[in-house]
Every structure is written in structure tokens, then in C-alpha cells.
Amino acid sequence: MSELEGVAPATIALLAAALTVAAIVIAVRLWRRSPRARAAAAQSVSDAAEALLRLDDAVIELELAFRAADAVDAIDEPTELRRARTAALRTRDRGFADVSRLETDTGLAVRRRDEARRLRAQLDDQSERVARTRTQLEEWARTHRSAAALLAAARGRRARLIETTGDPEPLLFVLRERFAPEDRDDAEAAGRAASDALRDADDAIERAASEPDGRHLLDASAALARAERQLRAVEDAHRVAMQAAENAATEITAARAEIAAATQLASRRPGEAAPDAAERLDAAARDLEAAATDTARRPRRAIAIVARVRERRDEALSEAMTPRQRLEAARAALPGTLACARAALAVADARDSEAPIADRLRLEDARRHLAAARAATDAEQALAHARAAWHSVSRPS
């Protein structure tokens, strides 16, 4: 009996310890999933995004500094500077992918918080390295570049830009003659922005001629980069409009037949289609008829409507389509959706480079999806990526 009396307290103590450990484990697990933990994770991700914004701005400035110093791919550029520039670009690009992943991560809040904190530290460290690289670049330029040589290089970059891109006015004239304002507004806005940027570049170059020690060559490089981006946007808009004009009528005709077939399929297999499939498809058919009334003047609008109609068709039919039907539908929808995604990306890329981090993340997300769409061998996967790219940067309709 005495032995049992000795065992009982020990057993009770062990049970109490086990219950305590279990309670602690449960409490920790609950805390790791609590609203407070999720809020801490969200704040850490936001902090990482702000660190990415700082790094992106620093890398953009570094790129401009390399141009102003005539050091991009220069034969006499030091290896350490080239490597530092490459490392900064890679870290920045990887940072966009990492922040985007963390923003959509629905896993454990504490793990998400810790990853975001580590990422922020890495991005801040890279920003400091970029600052040191800027200082080294300036010291190298003072030794290996004269003010006259840098001024001549800036003027040469300006001349090459015009020689490469040409005058955008003939392209804009064609767009004005053929298309409605909504199909050419982006091109005209880019044309005006390009003219303003070239004027800013000329002013900065002239100031650099009289004040060689100022920031003027850096300002000229920034203005030329803006001009290049806007001139490219005019070319993209012209190309997109002309391709849309060639294909709009054919796409409308094909989409009409597809919606008619989808309506029949939804009526035959109502249990596998969306509950409101008939209403969605009727609305899609009406949108197509509205687009068909003015495809000559508004071909870009028509192509976008066809792409949206096909997406709504896929959502309405849900599981009613066979794998073969889904594949054929994806193959038909892919070219137009890719065109819409490329056009929306070109417009977004031409916007102000000082955009908030949320806009920059959406732009990078669109680039990644568009690259994945081009690389995909499966039409359905390619279409999903093309639609994701388009939605990332398209304006609400």
C-alpha cells in the first residue's frame, strides 16, 4: 500500500505536467493563427513591400547613373561595378516575386511574418549596397570620364533614340484618321509624354553644357528613358490597333457562333453549367452585337469585348464542357486574350515610373504571367496565364 501511495503523487505530477505542456502547445498554435498574428504578418509584408519600393527606386537611379556615366556595357567598366549592378537587378527582380508570393500566402501567419522580416532585411541590405555602388561609380567616372565626353555621350544617346524610333507623328496621324478616340487615347497620351520628355532631355543637356558639375546629365538620362518608354508605347499602340482592325470582324463572327453553341450546351446540361448560365450567355451575345456595330472605328474595343465574352462563357459553362471542348475554346480565345494582355501591359509600362508599390507589383505580376503564357505548351494553361496578366494591369471596364 505504501508503494501505491508513493506512485500516485508522481503520476498526478506527470499528468499535470503533460496537461500543462498540452495547454501551452494549444495556446501557441492558437496564437500563431490568431488575428493578432495575422495582423503582425500583414504588417511585416507591408514593411517588406516598402523596402522593395526603396530598392526599386535606388536601382532605377543606379541604372540612370550608369547611363549618365556612359558606363553601360562600357569596355573600361570595372568588373566589380558590373557585378554590383547585376546583383542589384537580380535582387530587385527576385524581391518582386517574393513580395507577391507573401501577399497571397494563406499559410501560417508566424512563418509568413518571419519570412517577410528576413526579406525586408535582405532588401534593405541591398539598398545600402546600391548606395555604395553609386559612390564607387561616381568616383570611377570622375577619374575615367571628362565632362565633355559625358556631354557628347548624352547627345549621342538622344540622337540614337530618335534614329531608332523615328517620328511618332505619322503613326498618330494614321490612328486619328482611322479609329475612334477611345482606341487611340493611349497612343496620343504617350506621344505627348514623349514630346515633353524629349524637351526635358534637351533642356537638361543644355544645362549640363554650362554647368558640368551638376545633376543635369542624370536628369537628361532620366528624361531620355521616359521618352524611350513613351515612344515605344506609341509604336505598341499603333501595332495593336492595326492588328485589331485586321481581326475584329472575324473574331466577332467566331464568338457569335461560340456563344450560340454554348447556349445550346448549357440548355442540354443545365446541372453542370452555372445556375445563371443562360442569362450570362444572353448578356454576352448582346455585348457582341454592340461591338459589331462599329468594329472599323473601334477594333481594339471589339477584340477586348470578344476576349471578355469568351471568359464569361467559360465561367458560365463551368463543367458542362468536355476536355476536348475546353481545349478548343482555349485555343480560340488565346490569341485575342494575349493581344489584350500585351496591350494593357504596354499601357501600364508607359505610366509614371514613380508609381506606388502596389502598382509596380501588379505590373511585375503581369509580366510574369505573360511570360508564362508564352512559354506554356498547354493552351488552357497559357490562356489562364494570359487572363491573369490582363486582369493584373487592365483598367476597370
Tab-separated table of C-alpha atoms in Angstrom:
chain	number	residue	atom	x	y	z
A	1	MET	CA	0.000	0.000	0.000
A	2	SER	CA	2.817	2.368	0.817
A	3	GLU	CA	4.273	1.850	-2.661
A	4	LEU	CA	0.977	2.822	-4.297
A	5	GLU	CA	0.805	5.879	-2.094
A	6	GLY	CA	4.216	6.907	-3.430
A	7	VAL	CA	3.302	6.318	-7.090
A	8	ALA	CA	0.075	8.308	-7.026
A	9	PRO	CA	1.632	11.752	-6.443
A	10	ALA	CA	4.231	11.121	-9.129
A	11	THR	CA	1.532	10.071	-11.616
A	12	ILE	CA	-0.527	13.116	-10.777
A	13	ALA	CA	2.523	15.328	-11.236
A	14	LEU	CA	3.280	13.760	-14.605
A	15	LEU	CA	-0.324	14.185	-15.734
A	16	ALA	CA	-0.297	17.794	-14.595
A	17	ALA	CA	2.946	18.440	-16.470
A	18	ALA	CA	1.542	16.782	-19.592
A	19	LEU	CA	-1.628	18.861	-19.374
A	20	THR	CA	0.422	21.996	-18.911
A	21	VAL	CA	2.582	21.211	-21.940
A	22	ALA	CA	-0.514	20.411	-23.991
A	23	ALA	CA	-2.137	23.667	-22.922
A	24	ILE	CA	0.980	25.612	-23.867
A	25	VAL	CA	1.166	23.893	-27.262
A	26	ILE	CA	-2.503	24.613	-27.955
A	27	ALA	CA	-2.118	28.215	-26.822
A	28	VAL	CA	0.922	28.715	-29.057
A	29	ARG	CA	-0.858	27.178	-32.022
A	30	LEU	CA	-3.922	29.356	-31.458
A	31	TRP	CA	-1.752	32.442	-31.135
A	32	ARG	CA	0.135	31.600	-34.320
A	33	ARG	CA	-3.228	31.619	-36.111
A	34	SER	CA	-4.826	34.476	-34.172
A	35	PRO	CA	-5.978	37.777	-35.667
A	36	ARG	CA	-3.085	39.482	-33.885
A	37	ALA	CA	-0.572	37.110	-35.507
A	38	ARG	CA	-2.167	37.655	-38.916
A	39	ALA	CA	-2.039	41.411	-38.406
A	40	ALA	CA	1.650	41.199	-37.465
A	41	ALA	CA	2.319	39.145	-40.574
A	42	ALA	CA	0.440	41.612	-42.773
A	43	GLN	CA	2.435	44.491	-41.293
A	44	SER	CA	5.710	42.655	-41.901
A	45	VAL	CA	4.726	42.002	-45.517
A	46	SER	CA	3.833	45.675	-45.892
A	47	ASP	CA	7.228	46.635	-44.449
A	48	ALA	CA	8.931	44.303	-46.929
A	49	ALA	CA	6.967	45.897	-49.770
A	50	GLU	CA	8.114	49.353	-48.686
A	51	ALA	CA	11.703	48.092	-48.571
A	52	LEU	CA	11.209	46.779	-52.108
A	53	LEU	CA	9.921	50.195	-53.179
A	54	ARG	CA	13.053	51.843	-51.802
A	55	LEU	CA	15.267	49.305	-53.535
A	56	ASP	CA	13.423	49.647	-56.834
A	57	ASP	CA	13.847	53.425	-56.738
A	58	ALA	CA	17.522	53.009	-55.870
A	59	VAL	CA	18.082	50.534	-58.705
A	60	ILE	CA	16.323	52.829	-61.177
A	61	GLU	CA	18.587	55.668	-60.070
A	62	LEU	CA	21.615	53.395	-60.338
A	63	GLU	CA	20.688	52.467	-63.912
A	64	LEU	CA	20.363	56.147	-64.787
A	65	ALA	CA	23.713	56.862	-63.152
A	66	PHE	CA	25.360	54.172	-65.281
A	67	ARG	CA	23.861	55.748	-68.389
A	68	ALA	CA	24.903	59.236	-67.368
A	69	ALA	CA	28.452	57.975	-66.755
A	70	ASP	CA	28.445	56.237	-70.156
A	71	ALA	CA	29.251	53.012	-68.321
A	72	VAL	CA	26.556	50.645	-69.570
A	73	ASP	CA	28.422	47.782	-71.243
A	74	ALA	CA	31.491	50.010	-71.493
A	75	ILE	CA	34.749	48.255	-72.312
A	76	ASP	CA	36.558	50.006	-69.479
A	77	GLU	CA	33.815	49.438	-66.884
A	78	PRO	CA	35.311	47.747	-63.805
A	79	THR	CA	34.207	44.183	-63.192
A	80	GLU	CA	33.180	44.954	-59.613
A	81	LEU	CA	30.815	47.695	-60.755
A	82	ARG	CA	29.277	45.445	-63.401
A	83	ARG	CA	28.780	42.656	-60.888
A	84	ALA	CA	27.288	45.018	-58.316
A	85	ARG	CA	24.813	46.352	-60.883
A	86	THR	CA	23.829	42.834	-61.930
A	87	ALA	CA	23.383	41.739	-58.309
A	88	ALA	CA	21.160	44.749	-57.606
A	89	LEU	CA	18.955	43.993	-60.602
A	90	ARG	CA	18.623	40.337	-59.649
A	91	THR	CA	17.818	41.074	-56.023
A	92	ARG	CA	15.227	43.655	-57.050
A	93	ASP	CA	13.570	41.286	-59.519
A	94	ARG	CA	13.589	38.418	-57.021
A	95	GLY	CA	12.148	40.797	-54.430
A	96	PHE	CA	9.105	41.459	-56.595
A	97	ALA	CA	8.439	37.734	-56.883
A	98	ASP	CA	8.955	37.170	-53.138
A	99	VAL	CA	6.712	40.047	-52.021
A	100	SER	CA	3.983	38.962	-54.439
A	101	ARG	CA	4.171	35.432	-53.061
A	102	LEU	CA	3.962	36.639	-49.463
A	103	GLU	CA	0.993	38.888	-50.230
A	104	THR	CA	-1.026	35.912	-51.466
A	105	ASP	CA	0.292	33.406	-48.906
A	106	THR	CA	-2.519	31.988	-46.751
A	107	GLY	CA	-0.299	29.730	-44.665
A	108	LEU	CA	0.859	30.042	-41.086
A	109	ALA	CA	0.924	33.689	-40.037
A	110	VAL	CA	4.091	33.442	-37.924
A	111	ARG	CA	6.038	31.801	-40.747
A	112	ARG	CA	4.784	34.473	-43.146
A	113	ARG	CA	5.845	37.192	-40.700
A	114	ASP	CA	9.320	35.726	-40.235
A	115	GLU	CA	9.863	35.330	-43.971
A	116	ALA	CA	8.751	38.903	-44.566
A	117	ARG	CA	11.135	40.195	-41.904
A	118	ARG	CA	14.047	38.296	-43.424
A	119	LEU	CA	13.119	39.582	-46.866
A	120	ARG	CA	12.947	43.164	-45.625
A	121	ALA	CA	16.420	42.832	-44.110
A	122	GLN	CA	17.785	41.471	-47.403
A	123	LEU	CA	16.192	44.258	-49.432
A	124	ASP	CA	17.444	46.967	-47.075
A	125	ASP	CA	20.921	45.452	-47.188
A	126	GLN	CA	20.840	45.529	-50.982
A	127	SER	CA	19.726	49.178	-50.927
A	128	GLU	CA	22.804	50.011	-48.871
A	129	ARG	CA	24.973	48.141	-51.369
A	130	VAL	CA	23.384	50.119	-54.209
A	131	ALA	CA	24.260	53.343	-52.410
A	132	ARG	CA	27.871	52.210	-52.113
A	133	THR	CA	27.909	51.237	-55.786
A	134	ARG	CA	26.653	54.706	-56.701
A	135	THR	CA	29.535	56.254	-54.782
A	136	GLN	CA	32.071	53.941	-56.454
A	137	LEU	CA	30.592	54.714	-59.866
A	138	GLU	CA	30.855	58.453	-59.289
A	139	GLU	CA	34.476	58.106	-58.189
A	140	TRP	CA	35.279	55.991	-61.247
A	141	ALA	CA	33.540	58.443	-63.598
A	142	ARG	CA	35.493	61.388	-62.184
A	143	THR	CA	38.709	59.548	-62.979
A	144	HIS	CA	37.835	57.989	-66.336
A	145	ARG	CA	35.296	60.369	-67.915
A	146	SER	CA	35.616	64.023	-68.834
A	147	ALA	CA	32.700	66.439	-68.740
A	148	ALA	CA	32.969	66.962	-72.491
A	149	ALA	CA	32.907	63.209	-73.175
A	150	LEU	CA	29.862	62.680	-70.984
A	151	LEU	CA	28.046	65.550	-72.652
A	152	ALA	CA	28.835	64.129	-76.081
A	153	ALA	CA	27.637	60.702	-74.964
A	154	ALA	CA	24.321	62.159	-73.765
A	155	ARG	CA	23.796	63.907	-77.073
A	156	GLY	CA	24.668	60.682	-78.858
A	157	ARG	CA	22.061	58.743	-76.861
A	158	ARG	CA	19.467	61.343	-77.745
A	159	ALA	CA	20.320	61.123	-81.448
A	160	ARG	CA	20.286	57.315	-81.441
A	161	LEU	CA	16.895	57.273	-79.746
A	162	ILE	CA	15.353	59.432	-82.461
A	163	GLU	CA	17.114	57.468	-85.182
A	164	THR	CA	15.851	54.178	-83.756
A	165	THR	CA	12.256	55.157	-83.023
A	166	GLY	CA	11.628	57.816	-85.615
A	167	ASP	CA	8.937	60.484	-85.520
A	168	PRO	CA	5.752	59.165	-83.849
A	169	GLU	CA	3.528	61.707	-85.614
A	170	PRO	CA	2.898	59.613	-88.771
A	171	LEU	CA	1.733	56.714	-86.611
A	172	LEU	CA	-0.513	59.007	-84.603
A	173	PHE	CA	-1.899	60.525	-87.808
A	174	VAL	CA	-2.952	57.061	-89.033
A	175	LEU	CA	-4.634	56.322	-85.720
A	176	ARG	CA	-6.526	59.636	-85.788
A	177	GLU	CA	-7.688	59.050	-89.347
A	178	ARG	CA	-8.972	55.513	-88.814
A	179	PHE	CA	-10.012	54.983	-85.225
A	180	ALA	CA	-12.299	56.447	-82.581
A	181	PRO	CA	-10.739	58.369	-79.663
A	182	GLU	CA	-11.087	55.506	-77.182
A	183	ASP	CA	-8.995	53.297	-79.466
A	184	ARG	CA	-6.199	55.854	-79.781
A	185	ASP	CA	-6.227	57.814	-76.500
A	186	ASP	CA	-3.343	55.825	-75.032
A	187	ALA	CA	-1.198	56.413	-78.107
A	188	GLU	CA	-1.862	60.142	-78.150
A	189	ALA	CA	-1.128	60.442	-74.432
A	190	ALA	CA	2.151	58.583	-74.976
A	191	GLY	CA	3.014	60.843	-77.898
A	192	ARG	CA	2.526	63.958	-75.789
A	193	ALA	CA	4.535	62.458	-72.939
A	194	ALA	CA	7.346	61.576	-75.348
A	195	SER	CA	7.500	65.153	-76.642
A	196	ASP	CA	7.611	66.508	-73.096
A	197	ALA	CA	10.354	64.051	-72.138
A	198	LEU	CA	12.488	64.946	-75.156
A	199	ARG	CA	12.116	68.616	-74.349
A	200	ASP	CA	13.168	67.934	-70.752
A	201	ALA	CA	16.174	65.971	-72.022
A	202	ASP	CA	17.232	68.804	-74.324
A	203	ASP	CA	16.924	71.331	-71.503
A	204	ALA	CA	18.984	69.140	-69.163
A	205	ILE	CA	21.682	68.613	-71.797
A	206	GLU	CA	21.901	72.340	-72.379
A	207	ARG	CA	22.239	72.979	-68.659
A	208	ALA	CA	24.949	70.315	-68.475
A	209	ALA	CA	26.885	72.165	-71.181
A	210	SER	CA	27.152	75.240	-68.950
A	211	GLU	CA	27.183	73.502	-65.543
A	212	PRO	CA	29.123	70.235	-65.956
A	213	ASP	CA	29.283	69.511	-62.233
A	214	GLY	CA	25.520	69.412	-61.689
A	215	ARG	CA	22.951	66.603	-61.776
A	216	HIS	CA	21.937	67.639	-65.255
A	217	LEU	CA	23.277	64.608	-67.103
A	218	LEU	CA	21.407	62.342	-64.687
A	219	ASP	CA	18.245	64.358	-65.369
A	220	ALA	CA	18.891	64.047	-69.098
A	221	SER	CA	19.267	60.280	-68.790
A	222	ALA	CA	16.008	60.045	-66.849
A	223	ALA	CA	14.190	62.149	-69.459
A	224	LEU	CA	15.578	60.056	-72.316
A	225	ALA	CA	14.459	56.879	-70.550
A	226	ARG	CA	10.951	58.332	-70.255
A	227	ALA	CA	10.983	59.364	-73.900
A	228	GLU	CA	12.087	55.886	-74.975
A	229	ARG	CA	9.317	54.285	-72.929
A	230	GLN	CA	6.653	56.601	-74.350
A	231	LEU	CA	7.829	56.296	-77.961
A	232	ARG	CA	7.727	52.533	-77.582
A	233	ALA	CA	4.170	52.874	-76.247
A	234	VAL	CA	3.131	54.769	-79.399
A	235	GLU	CA	4.583	52.009	-81.570
A	236	ASP	CA	2.870	49.334	-79.485
A	237	ALA	CA	-0.480	51.122	-79.641
A	238	HIS	CA	-0.228	51.523	-83.427
A	239	ARG	CA	0.659	47.851	-83.877
A	240	VAL	CA	-2.141	46.681	-81.582
A	241	ALA	CA	-4.717	48.868	-83.338
A	242	MET	CA	-3.722	47.712	-86.806
A	243	GLN	CA	-3.752	44.045	-85.807
A	244	ALA	CA	-7.121	44.516	-84.112
A	245	ALA	CA	-8.507	46.137	-87.273
A	246	GLU	CA	-7.445	43.096	-89.305
A	247	ASN	CA	-9.019	40.578	-86.946
A	248	ALA	CA	-12.002	42.257	-85.241
A	249	ALA	CA	-14.735	41.259	-87.717
A	250	THR	CA	-13.532	37.655	-87.892
A	251	GLU	CA	-13.320	37.395	-84.113
A	252	ILE	CA	-16.847	38.782	-83.680
A	253	THR	CA	-18.220	36.236	-86.157
A	254	ALA	CA	-16.415	33.357	-84.451
A	255	ALA	CA	-17.527	34.468	-80.993
A	256	ARG	CA	-21.158	34.673	-82.110
A	257	ALA	CA	-21.042	31.031	-83.180
A	258	GLU	CA	-19.291	30.049	-79.946
A	259	ILE	CA	-21.908	31.767	-77.759
A	260	ALA	CA	-24.745	30.158	-79.749
A	261	ALA	CA	-23.143	26.735	-79.259
A	262	ALA	CA	-22.557	27.482	-75.564
A	263	THR	CA	-26.218	28.430	-75.109
A	264	GLN	CA	-27.304	25.105	-76.583
A	265	LEU	CA	-24.824	23.197	-74.430
A	266	ALA	CA	-25.991	24.961	-71.261
A	267	SER	CA	-29.615	24.074	-72.056
A	268	ARG	CA	-28.711	20.411	-72.631
A	269	ARG	CA	-26.613	20.074	-69.473
A	270	PRO	CA	-28.070	22.589	-67.004
A	271	GLY	CA	-26.891	20.660	-63.969
A	272	GLU	CA	-23.227	21.086	-64.933
A	273	ALA	CA	-23.418	24.737	-66.001
A	274	ALA	CA	-23.680	27.762	-63.725
A	275	PRO	CA	-27.235	28.393	-62.404
A	276	ASP	CA	-27.460	31.683	-64.325
A	277	ALA	CA	-25.634	30.435	-67.416
A	278	ALA	CA	-28.495	31.349	-69.780
A	279	GLU	CA	-28.601	34.949	-68.515
A	280	ARG	CA	-24.807	35.310	-68.727
A	281	LEU	CA	-24.707	33.976	-72.273
A	282	ASP	CA	-27.597	36.202	-73.363
A	283	ALA	CA	-25.730	39.224	-71.998
A	284	ALA	CA	-22.586	38.097	-73.788
A	285	ALA	CA	-24.480	37.830	-77.069
A	286	ARG	CA	-25.810	41.369	-76.621
A	287	ASP	CA	-22.307	42.676	-75.952
A	288	LEU	CA	-21.084	41.061	-79.162
A	289	GLU	CA	-23.853	42.680	-81.182
A	290	ALA	CA	-22.996	46.073	-79.694
A	291	ALA	CA	-19.326	45.577	-80.565
A	292	ALA	CA	-20.201	44.500	-84.118
A	293	THR	CA	-21.829	47.841	-84.903
A	294	ASP	CA	-18.517	49.733	-85.085
A	295	THR	CA	-15.600	47.335	-85.500
A	296	ALA	CA	-13.978	49.544	-88.140
A	297	ARG	CA	-13.633	52.540	-85.814
A	298	ARG	CA	-13.269	50.627	-82.542
A	299	PRO	CA	-11.417	47.380	-83.306
A	300	ARG	CA	-9.457	47.325	-80.042
A	301	ARG	CA	-12.701	47.615	-78.113
A	302	ALA	CA	-14.184	44.791	-80.190
A	303	ILE	CA	-11.244	42.471	-79.541
A	304	ALA	CA	-11.437	43.203	-75.797
A	305	ILE	CA	-15.184	42.502	-75.748
A	306	VAL	CA	-14.673	39.194	-77.550
A	307	ALA	CA	-11.997	38.203	-75.016
A	308	ARG	CA	-14.274	39.082	-72.079
A	309	VAL	CA	-17.224	37.295	-73.662
A	310	ARG	CA	-15.198	34.126	-74.062
A	311	GLU	CA	-14.072	34.297	-70.453
A	312	ARG	CA	-17.655	34.723	-69.277
A	313	ARG	CA	-18.680	31.804	-71.496
A	314	ASP	CA	-16.091	29.566	-69.830
A	315	GLU	CA	-17.281	30.621	-66.367
A	316	ALA	CA	-20.948	30.094	-67.287
A	317	LEU	CA	-20.465	26.615	-68.747
A	318	SER	CA	-18.289	25.510	-65.836
A	319	GLU	CA	-18.108	21.691	-66.042
A	320	ALA	CA	-20.562	21.370	-68.925
A	321	MET	CA	-17.761	21.355	-71.494
A	322	THR	CA	-15.796	18.220	-72.218
A	323	PRO	CA	-11.993	18.324	-72.013
A	324	ARG	CA	-11.879	18.462	-75.803
A	325	GLN	CA	-14.303	21.388	-75.901
A	326	ARG	CA	-12.327	23.252	-73.253
A	327	LEU	CA	-9.125	22.775	-75.214
A	328	GLU	CA	-10.700	24.032	-78.447
A	329	ALA	CA	-12.214	27.003	-76.620
A	330	ALA	CA	-8.826	27.851	-75.106
A	331	ARG	CA	-7.121	27.689	-78.482
A	332	ALA	CA	-9.705	30.048	-79.949
A	333	ALA	CA	-9.540	32.502	-77.052
A	334	LEU	CA	-5.771	32.558	-76.579
A	335	PRO	CA	-4.655	34.901	-79.446
A	336	GLY	CA	-7.157	37.649	-78.604
A	337	THR	CA	-6.538	37.410	-74.881
A	338	LEU	CA	-2.780	37.595	-75.401
A	339	ALA	CA	-3.283	40.687	-77.565
A	340	CYS	CA	-5.366	42.321	-74.823
A	341	ALA	CA	-2.795	41.406	-72.172
A	342	ARG	CA	0.098	42.778	-74.231
A	343	ALA	CA	-1.799	45.985	-74.951
A	344	ALA	CA	-2.725	46.523	-71.294
A	345	LEU	CA	0.844	45.788	-70.217
A	346	ALA	CA	2.228	48.283	-72.746
A	347	VAL	CA	-0.095	50.986	-71.423
A	348	ALA	CA	0.791	50.199	-67.798
A	349	ASP	CA	4.503	50.138	-68.591
A	350	ALA	CA	4.293	53.617	-70.102
A	351	ARG	CA	2.793	55.139	-66.976
A	352	ASP	CA	4.712	57.116	-64.392
A	353	SER	CA	7.708	55.167	-63.095
A	354	GLU	CA	7.141	56.727	-59.646
A	355	ALA	CA	4.030	54.599	-59.131
A	356	PRO	CA	3.203	53.175	-55.675
A	357	ILE	CA	4.492	49.732	-54.839
A	358	ALA	CA	1.065	48.114	-55.345
A	359	ASP	CA	1.020	49.256	-58.988
A	360	ARG	CA	4.601	48.090	-59.532
A	361	LEU	CA	3.780	44.688	-58.067
A	362	ARG	CA	0.792	44.335	-60.388
A	363	LEU	CA	2.960	45.278	-63.349
A	364	GLU	CA	5.597	42.698	-62.463
A	365	ASP	CA	2.894	40.115	-61.838
A	366	ALA	CA	1.506	40.779	-65.318
A	367	ARG	CA	4.969	40.390	-66.844
A	368	ARG	CA	5.476	37.047	-65.131
A	369	HIS	CA	2.078	35.745	-66.209
A	370	LEU	CA	2.591	36.926	-69.777
A	371	ALA	CA	5.972	35.204	-69.937
A	372	ALA	CA	4.392	32.031	-68.549
A	373	ALA	CA	1.619	32.241	-71.149
A	374	ARG	CA	4.143	32.471	-73.950
A	375	ALA	CA	6.154	29.558	-72.577
A	376	ALA	CA	3.212	27.250	-71.868
A	377	THR	CA	2.659	24.349	-74.252
A	378	ASP	CA	-0.844	23.638	-72.962
A	379	ALA	CA	-3.457	26.031	-74.391
A	380	GLU	CA	-5.600	26.046	-71.243
A	381	GLN	CA	-2.642	26.907	-69.020
A	382	ALA	CA	-1.491	29.571	-71.462
A	383	LEU	CA	-4.963	31.107	-71.514
A	384	ALA	CA	-5.158	31.148	-67.718
A	385	HIS	CA	-1.833	32.982	-67.522
A	386	ALA	CA	-2.829	35.407	-70.302
A	387	ARG	CA	-6.061	36.245	-68.497
A	388	ALA	CA	-4.216	36.713	-65.208
A	389	ALA	CA	-1.741	39.069	-66.902
A	390	TRP	CA	-4.569	41.055	-68.466
A	391	HIS	CA	-6.521	41.356	-65.209
A	392	SER	CA	-3.403	42.440	-63.311
A	393	VAL	CA	-2.994	45.673	-65.294
A	394	SER	CA	-6.236	46.302	-67.170
A	395	ARG	CA	-8.379	49.246	-66.221
A	396	PRO	CA	-11.872	48.509	-64.894
A	397	SER	CA	-14.397	48.404	-67.744
